[in-house]
mmCIF file of N, CA, C and O in Angstrom:
data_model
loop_
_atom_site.group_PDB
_atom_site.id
_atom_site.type_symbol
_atom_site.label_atom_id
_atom_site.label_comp_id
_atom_site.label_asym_id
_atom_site.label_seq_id
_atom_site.Cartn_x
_atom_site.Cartn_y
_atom_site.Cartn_z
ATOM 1 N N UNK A 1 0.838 -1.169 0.000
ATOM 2 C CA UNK A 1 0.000 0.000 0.000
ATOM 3 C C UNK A 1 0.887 1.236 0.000
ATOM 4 O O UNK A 1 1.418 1.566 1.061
ATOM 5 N N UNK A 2 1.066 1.866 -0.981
ATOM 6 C CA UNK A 2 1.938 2.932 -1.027
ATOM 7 C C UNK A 2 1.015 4.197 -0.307
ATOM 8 O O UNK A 2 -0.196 4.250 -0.095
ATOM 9 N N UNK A 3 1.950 5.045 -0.065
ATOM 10 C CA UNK A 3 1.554 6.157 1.053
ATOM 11 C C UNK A 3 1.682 7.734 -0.161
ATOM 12 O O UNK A 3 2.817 7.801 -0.632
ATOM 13 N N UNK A 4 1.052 8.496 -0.491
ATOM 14 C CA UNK A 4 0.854 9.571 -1.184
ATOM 15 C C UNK A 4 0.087 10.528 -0.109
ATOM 16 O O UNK A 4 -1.121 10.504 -0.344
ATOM 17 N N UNK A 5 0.353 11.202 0.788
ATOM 18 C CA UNK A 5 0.095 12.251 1.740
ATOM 19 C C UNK A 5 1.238 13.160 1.613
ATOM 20 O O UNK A 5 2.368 13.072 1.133
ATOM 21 N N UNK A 6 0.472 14.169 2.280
ATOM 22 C CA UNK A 6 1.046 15.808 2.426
ATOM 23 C C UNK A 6 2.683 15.413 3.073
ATOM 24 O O UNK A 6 2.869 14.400 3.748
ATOM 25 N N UNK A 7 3.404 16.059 2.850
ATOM 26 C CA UNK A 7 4.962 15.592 3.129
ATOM 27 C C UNK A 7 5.592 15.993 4.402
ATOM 28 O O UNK A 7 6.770 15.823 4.716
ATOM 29 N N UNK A 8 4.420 16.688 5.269
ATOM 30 C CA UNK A 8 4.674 17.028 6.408
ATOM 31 C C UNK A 8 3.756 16.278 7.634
ATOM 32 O O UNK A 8 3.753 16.602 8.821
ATOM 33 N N UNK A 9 2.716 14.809 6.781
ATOM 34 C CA UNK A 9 2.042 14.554 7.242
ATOM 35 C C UNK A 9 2.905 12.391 7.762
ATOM 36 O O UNK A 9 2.887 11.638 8.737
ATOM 37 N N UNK A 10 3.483 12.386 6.324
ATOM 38 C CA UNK A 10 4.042 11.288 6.312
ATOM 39 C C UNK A 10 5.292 11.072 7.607
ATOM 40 O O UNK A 10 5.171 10.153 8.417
ATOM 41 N N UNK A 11 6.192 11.812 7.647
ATOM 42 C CA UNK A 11 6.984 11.792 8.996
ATOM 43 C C UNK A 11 6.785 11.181 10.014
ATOM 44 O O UNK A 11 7.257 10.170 10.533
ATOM 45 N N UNK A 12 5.405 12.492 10.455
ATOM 46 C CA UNK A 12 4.893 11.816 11.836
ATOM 47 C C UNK A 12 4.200 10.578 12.006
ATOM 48 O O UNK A 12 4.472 9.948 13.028
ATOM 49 N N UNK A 13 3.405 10.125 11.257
ATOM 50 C CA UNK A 13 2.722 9.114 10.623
ATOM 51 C C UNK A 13 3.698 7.960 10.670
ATOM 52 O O UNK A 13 3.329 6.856 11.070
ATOM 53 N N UNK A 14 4.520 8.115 10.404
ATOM 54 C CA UNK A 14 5.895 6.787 10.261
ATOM 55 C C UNK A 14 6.306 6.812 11.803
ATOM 56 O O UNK A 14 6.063 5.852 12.534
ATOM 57 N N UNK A 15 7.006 8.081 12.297
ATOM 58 C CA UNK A 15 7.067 7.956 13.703
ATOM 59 C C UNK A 15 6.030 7.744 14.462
ATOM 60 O O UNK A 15 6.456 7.403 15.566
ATOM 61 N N UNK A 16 4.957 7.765 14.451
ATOM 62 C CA UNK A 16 3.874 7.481 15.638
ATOM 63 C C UNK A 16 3.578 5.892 15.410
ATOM 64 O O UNK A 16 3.082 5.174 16.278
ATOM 65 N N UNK A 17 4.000 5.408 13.967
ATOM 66 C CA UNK A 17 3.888 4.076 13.808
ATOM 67 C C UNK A 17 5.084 3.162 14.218
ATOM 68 O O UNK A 17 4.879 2.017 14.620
ATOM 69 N N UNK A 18 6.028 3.559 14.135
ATOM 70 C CA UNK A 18 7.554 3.142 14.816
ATOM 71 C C UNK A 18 7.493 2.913 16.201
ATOM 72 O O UNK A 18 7.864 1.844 16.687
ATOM 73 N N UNK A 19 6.968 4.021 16.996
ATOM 74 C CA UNK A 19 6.908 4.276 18.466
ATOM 75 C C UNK A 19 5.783 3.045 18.898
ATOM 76 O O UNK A 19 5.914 2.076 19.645
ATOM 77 N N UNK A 20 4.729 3.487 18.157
ATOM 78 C CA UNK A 20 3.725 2.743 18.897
ATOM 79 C C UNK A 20 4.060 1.154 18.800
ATOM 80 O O UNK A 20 3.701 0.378 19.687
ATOM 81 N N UNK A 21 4.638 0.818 17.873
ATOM 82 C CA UNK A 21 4.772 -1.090 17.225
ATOM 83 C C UNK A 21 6.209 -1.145 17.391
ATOM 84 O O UNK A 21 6.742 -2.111 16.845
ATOM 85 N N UNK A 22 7.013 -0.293 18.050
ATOM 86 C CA UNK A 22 8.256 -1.068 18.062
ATOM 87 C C UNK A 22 8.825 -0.978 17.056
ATOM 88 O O UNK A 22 10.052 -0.983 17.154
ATOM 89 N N UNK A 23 8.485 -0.908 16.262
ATOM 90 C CA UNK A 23 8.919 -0.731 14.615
ATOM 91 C C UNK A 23 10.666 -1.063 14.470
ATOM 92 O O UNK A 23 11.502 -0.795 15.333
ATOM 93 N N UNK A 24 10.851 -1.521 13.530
ATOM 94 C CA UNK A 24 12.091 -1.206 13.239
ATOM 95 C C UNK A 24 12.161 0.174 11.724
ATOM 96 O O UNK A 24 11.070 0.658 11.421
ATOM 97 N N UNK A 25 13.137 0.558 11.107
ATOM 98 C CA UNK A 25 12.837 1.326 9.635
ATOM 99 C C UNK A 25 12.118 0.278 8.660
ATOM 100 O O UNK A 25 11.031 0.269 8.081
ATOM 101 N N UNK A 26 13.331 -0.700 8.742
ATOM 102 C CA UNK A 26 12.521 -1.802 7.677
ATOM 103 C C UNK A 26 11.180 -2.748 7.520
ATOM 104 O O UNK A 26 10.667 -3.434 6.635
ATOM 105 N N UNK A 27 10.912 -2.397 8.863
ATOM 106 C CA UNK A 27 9.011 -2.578 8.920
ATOM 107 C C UNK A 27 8.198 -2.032 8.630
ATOM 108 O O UNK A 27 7.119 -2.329 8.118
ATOM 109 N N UNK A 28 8.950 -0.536 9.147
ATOM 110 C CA UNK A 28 7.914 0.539 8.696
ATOM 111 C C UNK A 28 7.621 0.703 7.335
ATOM 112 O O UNK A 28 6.515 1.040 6.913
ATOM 113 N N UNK A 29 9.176 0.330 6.250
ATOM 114 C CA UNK A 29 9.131 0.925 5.355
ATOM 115 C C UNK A 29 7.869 -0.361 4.271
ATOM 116 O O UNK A 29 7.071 -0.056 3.385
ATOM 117 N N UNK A 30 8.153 -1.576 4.786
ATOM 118 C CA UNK A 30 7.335 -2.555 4.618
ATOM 119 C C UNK A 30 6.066 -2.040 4.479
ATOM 120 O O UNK A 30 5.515 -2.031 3.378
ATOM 121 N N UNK A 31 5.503 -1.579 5.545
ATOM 122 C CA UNK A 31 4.259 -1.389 6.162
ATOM 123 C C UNK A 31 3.650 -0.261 5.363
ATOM 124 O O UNK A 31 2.462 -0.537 5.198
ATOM 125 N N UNK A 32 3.916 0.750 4.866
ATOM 126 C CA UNK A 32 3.597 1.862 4.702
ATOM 127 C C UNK A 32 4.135 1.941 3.107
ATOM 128 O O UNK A 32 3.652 2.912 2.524
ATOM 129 N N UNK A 33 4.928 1.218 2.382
ATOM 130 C CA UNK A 33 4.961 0.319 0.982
ATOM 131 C C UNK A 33 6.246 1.761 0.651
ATOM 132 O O UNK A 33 6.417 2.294 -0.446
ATOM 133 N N UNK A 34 6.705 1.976 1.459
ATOM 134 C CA UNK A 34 8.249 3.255 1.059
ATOM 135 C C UNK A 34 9.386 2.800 0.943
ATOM 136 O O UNK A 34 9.481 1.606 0.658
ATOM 137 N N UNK A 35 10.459 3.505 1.104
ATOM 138 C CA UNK A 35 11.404 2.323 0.754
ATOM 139 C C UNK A 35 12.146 2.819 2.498
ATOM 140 O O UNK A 35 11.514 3.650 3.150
ATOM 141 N N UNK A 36 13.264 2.316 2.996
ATOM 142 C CA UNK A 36 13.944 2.519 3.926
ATOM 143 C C UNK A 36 14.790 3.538 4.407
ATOM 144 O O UNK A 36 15.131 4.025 5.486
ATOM 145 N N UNK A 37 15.078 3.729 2.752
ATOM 146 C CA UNK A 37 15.758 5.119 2.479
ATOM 147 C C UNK A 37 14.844 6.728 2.767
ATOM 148 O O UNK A 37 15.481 7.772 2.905
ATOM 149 N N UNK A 38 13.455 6.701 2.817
ATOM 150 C CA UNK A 38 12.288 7.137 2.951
ATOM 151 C C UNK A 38 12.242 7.395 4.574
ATOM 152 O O UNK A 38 12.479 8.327 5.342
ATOM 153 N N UNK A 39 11.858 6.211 4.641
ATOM 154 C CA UNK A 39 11.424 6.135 6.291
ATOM 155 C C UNK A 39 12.522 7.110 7.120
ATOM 156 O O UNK A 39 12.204 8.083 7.803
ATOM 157 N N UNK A 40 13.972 6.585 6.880
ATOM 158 C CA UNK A 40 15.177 7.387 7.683
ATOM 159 C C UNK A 40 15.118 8.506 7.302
ATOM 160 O O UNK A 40 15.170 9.244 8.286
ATOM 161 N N UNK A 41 15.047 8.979 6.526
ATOM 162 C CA UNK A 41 15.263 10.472 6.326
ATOM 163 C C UNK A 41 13.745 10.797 6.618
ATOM 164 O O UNK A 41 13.756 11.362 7.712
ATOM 165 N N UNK A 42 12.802 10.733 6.288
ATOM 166 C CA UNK A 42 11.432 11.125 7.090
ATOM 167 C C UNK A 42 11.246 11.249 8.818
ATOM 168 O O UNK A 42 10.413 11.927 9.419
ATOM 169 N N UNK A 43 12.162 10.483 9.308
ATOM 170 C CA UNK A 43 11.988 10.384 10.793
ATOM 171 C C UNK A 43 13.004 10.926 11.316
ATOM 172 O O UNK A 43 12.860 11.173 12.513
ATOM 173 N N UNK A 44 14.305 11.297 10.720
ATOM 174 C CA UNK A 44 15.391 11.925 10.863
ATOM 175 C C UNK A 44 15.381 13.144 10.733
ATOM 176 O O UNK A 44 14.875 13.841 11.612
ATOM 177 N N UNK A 45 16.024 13.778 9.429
ATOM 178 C CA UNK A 45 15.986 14.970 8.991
ATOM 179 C C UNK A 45 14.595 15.969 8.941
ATOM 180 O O UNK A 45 14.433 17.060 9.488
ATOM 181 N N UNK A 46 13.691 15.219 8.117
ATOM 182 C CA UNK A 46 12.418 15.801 7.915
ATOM 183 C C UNK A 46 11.318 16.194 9.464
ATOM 184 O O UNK A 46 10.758 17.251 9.757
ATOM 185 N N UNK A 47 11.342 14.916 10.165
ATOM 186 C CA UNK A 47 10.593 15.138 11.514
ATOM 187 C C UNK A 47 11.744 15.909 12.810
ATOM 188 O O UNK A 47 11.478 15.973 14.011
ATOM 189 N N UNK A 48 12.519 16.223 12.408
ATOM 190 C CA UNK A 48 13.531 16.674 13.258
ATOM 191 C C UNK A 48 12.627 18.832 13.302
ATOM 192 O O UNK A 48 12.399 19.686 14.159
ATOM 193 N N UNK A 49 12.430 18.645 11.532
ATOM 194 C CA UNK A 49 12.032 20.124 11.715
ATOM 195 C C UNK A 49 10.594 20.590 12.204
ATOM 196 O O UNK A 49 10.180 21.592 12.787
ATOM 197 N N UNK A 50 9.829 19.063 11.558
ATOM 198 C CA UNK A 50 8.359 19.464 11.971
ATOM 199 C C UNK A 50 7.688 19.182 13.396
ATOM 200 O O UNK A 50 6.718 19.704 13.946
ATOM 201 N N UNK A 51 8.376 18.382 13.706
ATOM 202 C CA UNK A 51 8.365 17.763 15.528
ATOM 203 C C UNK A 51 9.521 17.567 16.312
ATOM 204 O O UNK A 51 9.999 16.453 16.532
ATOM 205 N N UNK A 52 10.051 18.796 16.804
ATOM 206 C CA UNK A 52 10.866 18.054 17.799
ATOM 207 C C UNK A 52 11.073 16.919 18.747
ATOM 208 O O UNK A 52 12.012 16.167 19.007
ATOM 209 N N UNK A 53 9.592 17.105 19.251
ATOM 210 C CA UNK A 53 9.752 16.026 20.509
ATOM 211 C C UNK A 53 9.633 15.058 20.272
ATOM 212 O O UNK A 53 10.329 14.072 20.514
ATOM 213 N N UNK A 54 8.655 15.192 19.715
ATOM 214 C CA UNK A 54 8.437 13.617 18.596
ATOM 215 C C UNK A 54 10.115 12.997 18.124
ATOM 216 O O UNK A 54 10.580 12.044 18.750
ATOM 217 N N UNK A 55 10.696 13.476 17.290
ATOM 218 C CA UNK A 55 12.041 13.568 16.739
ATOM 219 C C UNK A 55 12.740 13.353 17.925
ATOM 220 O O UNK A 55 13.815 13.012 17.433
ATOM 221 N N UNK A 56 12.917 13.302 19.174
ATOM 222 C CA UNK A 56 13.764 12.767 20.043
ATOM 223 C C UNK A 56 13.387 11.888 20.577
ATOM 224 O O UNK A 56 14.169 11.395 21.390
ATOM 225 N N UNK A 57 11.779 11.122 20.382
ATOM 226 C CA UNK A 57 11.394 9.917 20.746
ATOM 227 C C UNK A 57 12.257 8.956 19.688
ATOM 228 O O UNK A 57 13.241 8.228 19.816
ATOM 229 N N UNK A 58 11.667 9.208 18.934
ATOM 230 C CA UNK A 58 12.182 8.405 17.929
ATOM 231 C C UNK A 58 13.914 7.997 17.421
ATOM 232 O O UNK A 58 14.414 7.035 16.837
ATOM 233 N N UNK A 59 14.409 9.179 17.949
ATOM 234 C CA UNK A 59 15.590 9.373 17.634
ATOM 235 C C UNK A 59 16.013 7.805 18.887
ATOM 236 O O UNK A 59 16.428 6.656 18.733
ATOM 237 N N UNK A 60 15.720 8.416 19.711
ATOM 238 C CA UNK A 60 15.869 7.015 20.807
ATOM 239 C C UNK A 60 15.849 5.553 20.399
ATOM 240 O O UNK A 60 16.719 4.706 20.600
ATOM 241 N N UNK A 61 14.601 5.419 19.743
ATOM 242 C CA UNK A 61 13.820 4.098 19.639
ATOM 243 C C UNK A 61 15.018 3.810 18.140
ATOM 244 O O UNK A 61 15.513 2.686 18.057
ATOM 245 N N UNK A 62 15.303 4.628 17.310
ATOM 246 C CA UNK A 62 16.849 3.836 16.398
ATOM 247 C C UNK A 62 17.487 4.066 16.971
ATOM 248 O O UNK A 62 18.358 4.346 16.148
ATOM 249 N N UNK A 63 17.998 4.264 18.042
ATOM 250 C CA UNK A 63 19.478 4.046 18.631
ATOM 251 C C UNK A 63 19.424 2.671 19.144
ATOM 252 O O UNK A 63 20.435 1.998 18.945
ATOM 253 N N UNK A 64 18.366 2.075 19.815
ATOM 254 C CA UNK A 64 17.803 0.996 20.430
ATOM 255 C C UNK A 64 17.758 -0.046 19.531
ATOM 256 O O UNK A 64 18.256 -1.149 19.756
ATOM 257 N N UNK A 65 16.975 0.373 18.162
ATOM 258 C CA UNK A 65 17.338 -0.624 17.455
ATOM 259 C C UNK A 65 18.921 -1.200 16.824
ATOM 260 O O UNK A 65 19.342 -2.357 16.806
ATOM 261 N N UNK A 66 19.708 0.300 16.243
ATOM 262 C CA UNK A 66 20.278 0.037 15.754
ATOM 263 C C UNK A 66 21.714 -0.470 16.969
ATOM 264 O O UNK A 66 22.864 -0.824 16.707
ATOM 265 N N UNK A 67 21.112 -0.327 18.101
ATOM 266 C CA UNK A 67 22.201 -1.236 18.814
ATOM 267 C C UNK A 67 22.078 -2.563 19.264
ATOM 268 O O UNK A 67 23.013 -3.025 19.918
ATOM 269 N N UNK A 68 21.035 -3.297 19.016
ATOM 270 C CA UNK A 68 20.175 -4.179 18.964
ATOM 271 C C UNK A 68 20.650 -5.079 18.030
ATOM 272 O O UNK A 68 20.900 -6.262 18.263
ATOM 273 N N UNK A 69 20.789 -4.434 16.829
ATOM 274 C CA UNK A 69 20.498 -5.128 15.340
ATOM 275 C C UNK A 69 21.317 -6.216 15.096
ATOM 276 O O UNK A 69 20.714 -7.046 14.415
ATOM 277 N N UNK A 70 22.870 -6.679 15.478
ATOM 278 C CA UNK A 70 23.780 -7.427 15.789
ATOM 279 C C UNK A 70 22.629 -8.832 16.144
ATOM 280 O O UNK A 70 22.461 -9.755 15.347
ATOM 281 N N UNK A 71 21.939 -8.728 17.475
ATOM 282 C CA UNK A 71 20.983 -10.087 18.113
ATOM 283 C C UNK A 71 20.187 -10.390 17.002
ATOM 284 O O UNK A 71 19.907 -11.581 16.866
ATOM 285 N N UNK A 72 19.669 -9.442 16.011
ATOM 286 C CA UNK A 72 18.711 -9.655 15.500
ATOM 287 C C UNK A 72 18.810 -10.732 13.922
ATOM 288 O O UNK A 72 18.174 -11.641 13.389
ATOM 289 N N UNK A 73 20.201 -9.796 13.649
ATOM 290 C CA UNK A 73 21.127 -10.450 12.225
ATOM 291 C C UNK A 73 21.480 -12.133 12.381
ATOM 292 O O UNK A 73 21.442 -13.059 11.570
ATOM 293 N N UNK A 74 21.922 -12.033 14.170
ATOM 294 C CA UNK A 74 22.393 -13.351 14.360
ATOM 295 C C UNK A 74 21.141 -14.326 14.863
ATOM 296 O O UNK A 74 21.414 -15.448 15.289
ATOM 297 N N UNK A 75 19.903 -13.915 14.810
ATOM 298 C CA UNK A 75 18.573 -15.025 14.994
ATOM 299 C C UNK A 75 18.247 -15.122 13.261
ATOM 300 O O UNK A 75 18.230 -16.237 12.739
ATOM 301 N N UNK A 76 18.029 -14.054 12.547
ATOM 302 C CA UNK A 76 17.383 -14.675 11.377
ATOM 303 C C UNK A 76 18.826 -15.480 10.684
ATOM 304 O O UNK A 76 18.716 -16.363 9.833
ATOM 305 N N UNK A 77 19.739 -15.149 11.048
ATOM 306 C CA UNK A 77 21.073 -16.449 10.326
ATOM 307 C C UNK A 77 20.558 -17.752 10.661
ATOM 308 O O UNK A 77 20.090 -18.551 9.849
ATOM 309 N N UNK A 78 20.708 -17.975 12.317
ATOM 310 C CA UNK A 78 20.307 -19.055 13.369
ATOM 311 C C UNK A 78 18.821 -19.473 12.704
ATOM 312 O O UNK A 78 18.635 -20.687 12.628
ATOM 313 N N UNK A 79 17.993 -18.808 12.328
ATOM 314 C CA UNK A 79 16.365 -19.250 11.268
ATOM 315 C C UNK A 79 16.923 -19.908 10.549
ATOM 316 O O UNK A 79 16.833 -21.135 10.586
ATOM 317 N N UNK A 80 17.913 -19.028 9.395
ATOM 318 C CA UNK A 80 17.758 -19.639 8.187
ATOM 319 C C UNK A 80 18.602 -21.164 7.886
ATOM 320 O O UNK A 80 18.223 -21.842 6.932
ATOM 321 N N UNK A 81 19.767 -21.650 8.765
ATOM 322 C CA UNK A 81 20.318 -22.482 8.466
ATOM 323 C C UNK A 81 19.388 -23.582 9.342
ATOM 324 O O UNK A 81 19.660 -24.740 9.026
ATOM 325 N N UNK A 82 18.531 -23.481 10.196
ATOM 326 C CA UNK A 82 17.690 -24.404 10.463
ATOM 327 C C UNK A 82 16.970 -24.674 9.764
ATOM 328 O O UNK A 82 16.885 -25.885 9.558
ATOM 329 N N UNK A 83 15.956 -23.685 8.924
ATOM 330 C CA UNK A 83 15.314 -24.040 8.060
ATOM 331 C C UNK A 83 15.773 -25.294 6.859
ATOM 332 O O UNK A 83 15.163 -26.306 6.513
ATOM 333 N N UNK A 84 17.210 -24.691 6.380
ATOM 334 C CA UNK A 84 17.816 -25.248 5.553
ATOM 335 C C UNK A 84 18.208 -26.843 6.116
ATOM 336 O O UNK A 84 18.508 -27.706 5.292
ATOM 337 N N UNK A 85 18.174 -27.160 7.653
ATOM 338 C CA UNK A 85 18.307 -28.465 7.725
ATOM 339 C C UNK A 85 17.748 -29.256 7.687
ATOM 340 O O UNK A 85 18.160 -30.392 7.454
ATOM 341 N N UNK A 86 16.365 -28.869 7.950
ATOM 342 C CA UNK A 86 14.835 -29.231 8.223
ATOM 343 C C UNK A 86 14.761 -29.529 7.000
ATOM 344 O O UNK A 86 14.290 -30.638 6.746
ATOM 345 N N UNK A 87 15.178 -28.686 5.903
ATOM 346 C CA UNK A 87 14.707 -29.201 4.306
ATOM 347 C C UNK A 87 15.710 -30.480 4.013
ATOM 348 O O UNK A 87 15.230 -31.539 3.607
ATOM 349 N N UNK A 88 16.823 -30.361 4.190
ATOM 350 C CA UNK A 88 17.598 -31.866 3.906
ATOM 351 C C UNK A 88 17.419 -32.735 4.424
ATOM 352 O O UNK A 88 17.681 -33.892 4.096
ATOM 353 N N UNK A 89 16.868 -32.289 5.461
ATOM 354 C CA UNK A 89 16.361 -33.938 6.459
ATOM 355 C C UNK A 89 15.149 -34.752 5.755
ATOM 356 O O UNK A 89 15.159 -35.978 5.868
ATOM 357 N N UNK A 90 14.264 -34.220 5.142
ATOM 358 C CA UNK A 90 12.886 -34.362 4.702
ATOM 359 C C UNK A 90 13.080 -34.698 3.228
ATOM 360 O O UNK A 90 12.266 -35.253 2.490
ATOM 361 N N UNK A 91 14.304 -34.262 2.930
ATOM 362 C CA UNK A 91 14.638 -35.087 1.513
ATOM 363 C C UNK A 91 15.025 -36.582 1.265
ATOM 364 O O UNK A 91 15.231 -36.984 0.120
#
């Protein structure tokens, strides 16, 4: 579902959706059919001018993720080579 709103409307909209779900960028950008490159600079640069406070919630919640992201890289690895054993076993 791609997102076509006012450009001061999309920002907050991404951040209030980040905040509220935990979001990571790449969910949001999922979610809201933008690309990632979108989302960061919408919640960064762009909501930095139209919401401050907002813009330091958020600013938080990627620091969190992106210090996070290491556990996260090393579970979907830990997914995928299980998956992959589960399939040779069944062969």
């Amino acid at each position: 579902m791609k997102m076509h709103i006012c450009d001061d409307e999309r920002p907050v909209r991404l951040a209030l959706y980040m905040l509220e779900h935990n979001a990571t960028v790449r969910s949001a950008a999922r979610q809201f059919g933008v690309s990632k490159s979108t989302v960061h600079k919408d919640v960064t640069t762009n909501l930095k001018k139209i919401n401050p406070g907002l813009f330091s919630e958020i600013n938080h919640l990627l620091f969190v993720n992106k210090s996070e992201r290491h556990f996260r890289g090393g579970e979907a690895t830990k997914q995928k080579y299980k998956r992959l054993r589960e399939e040779q076993k069944s062969r």
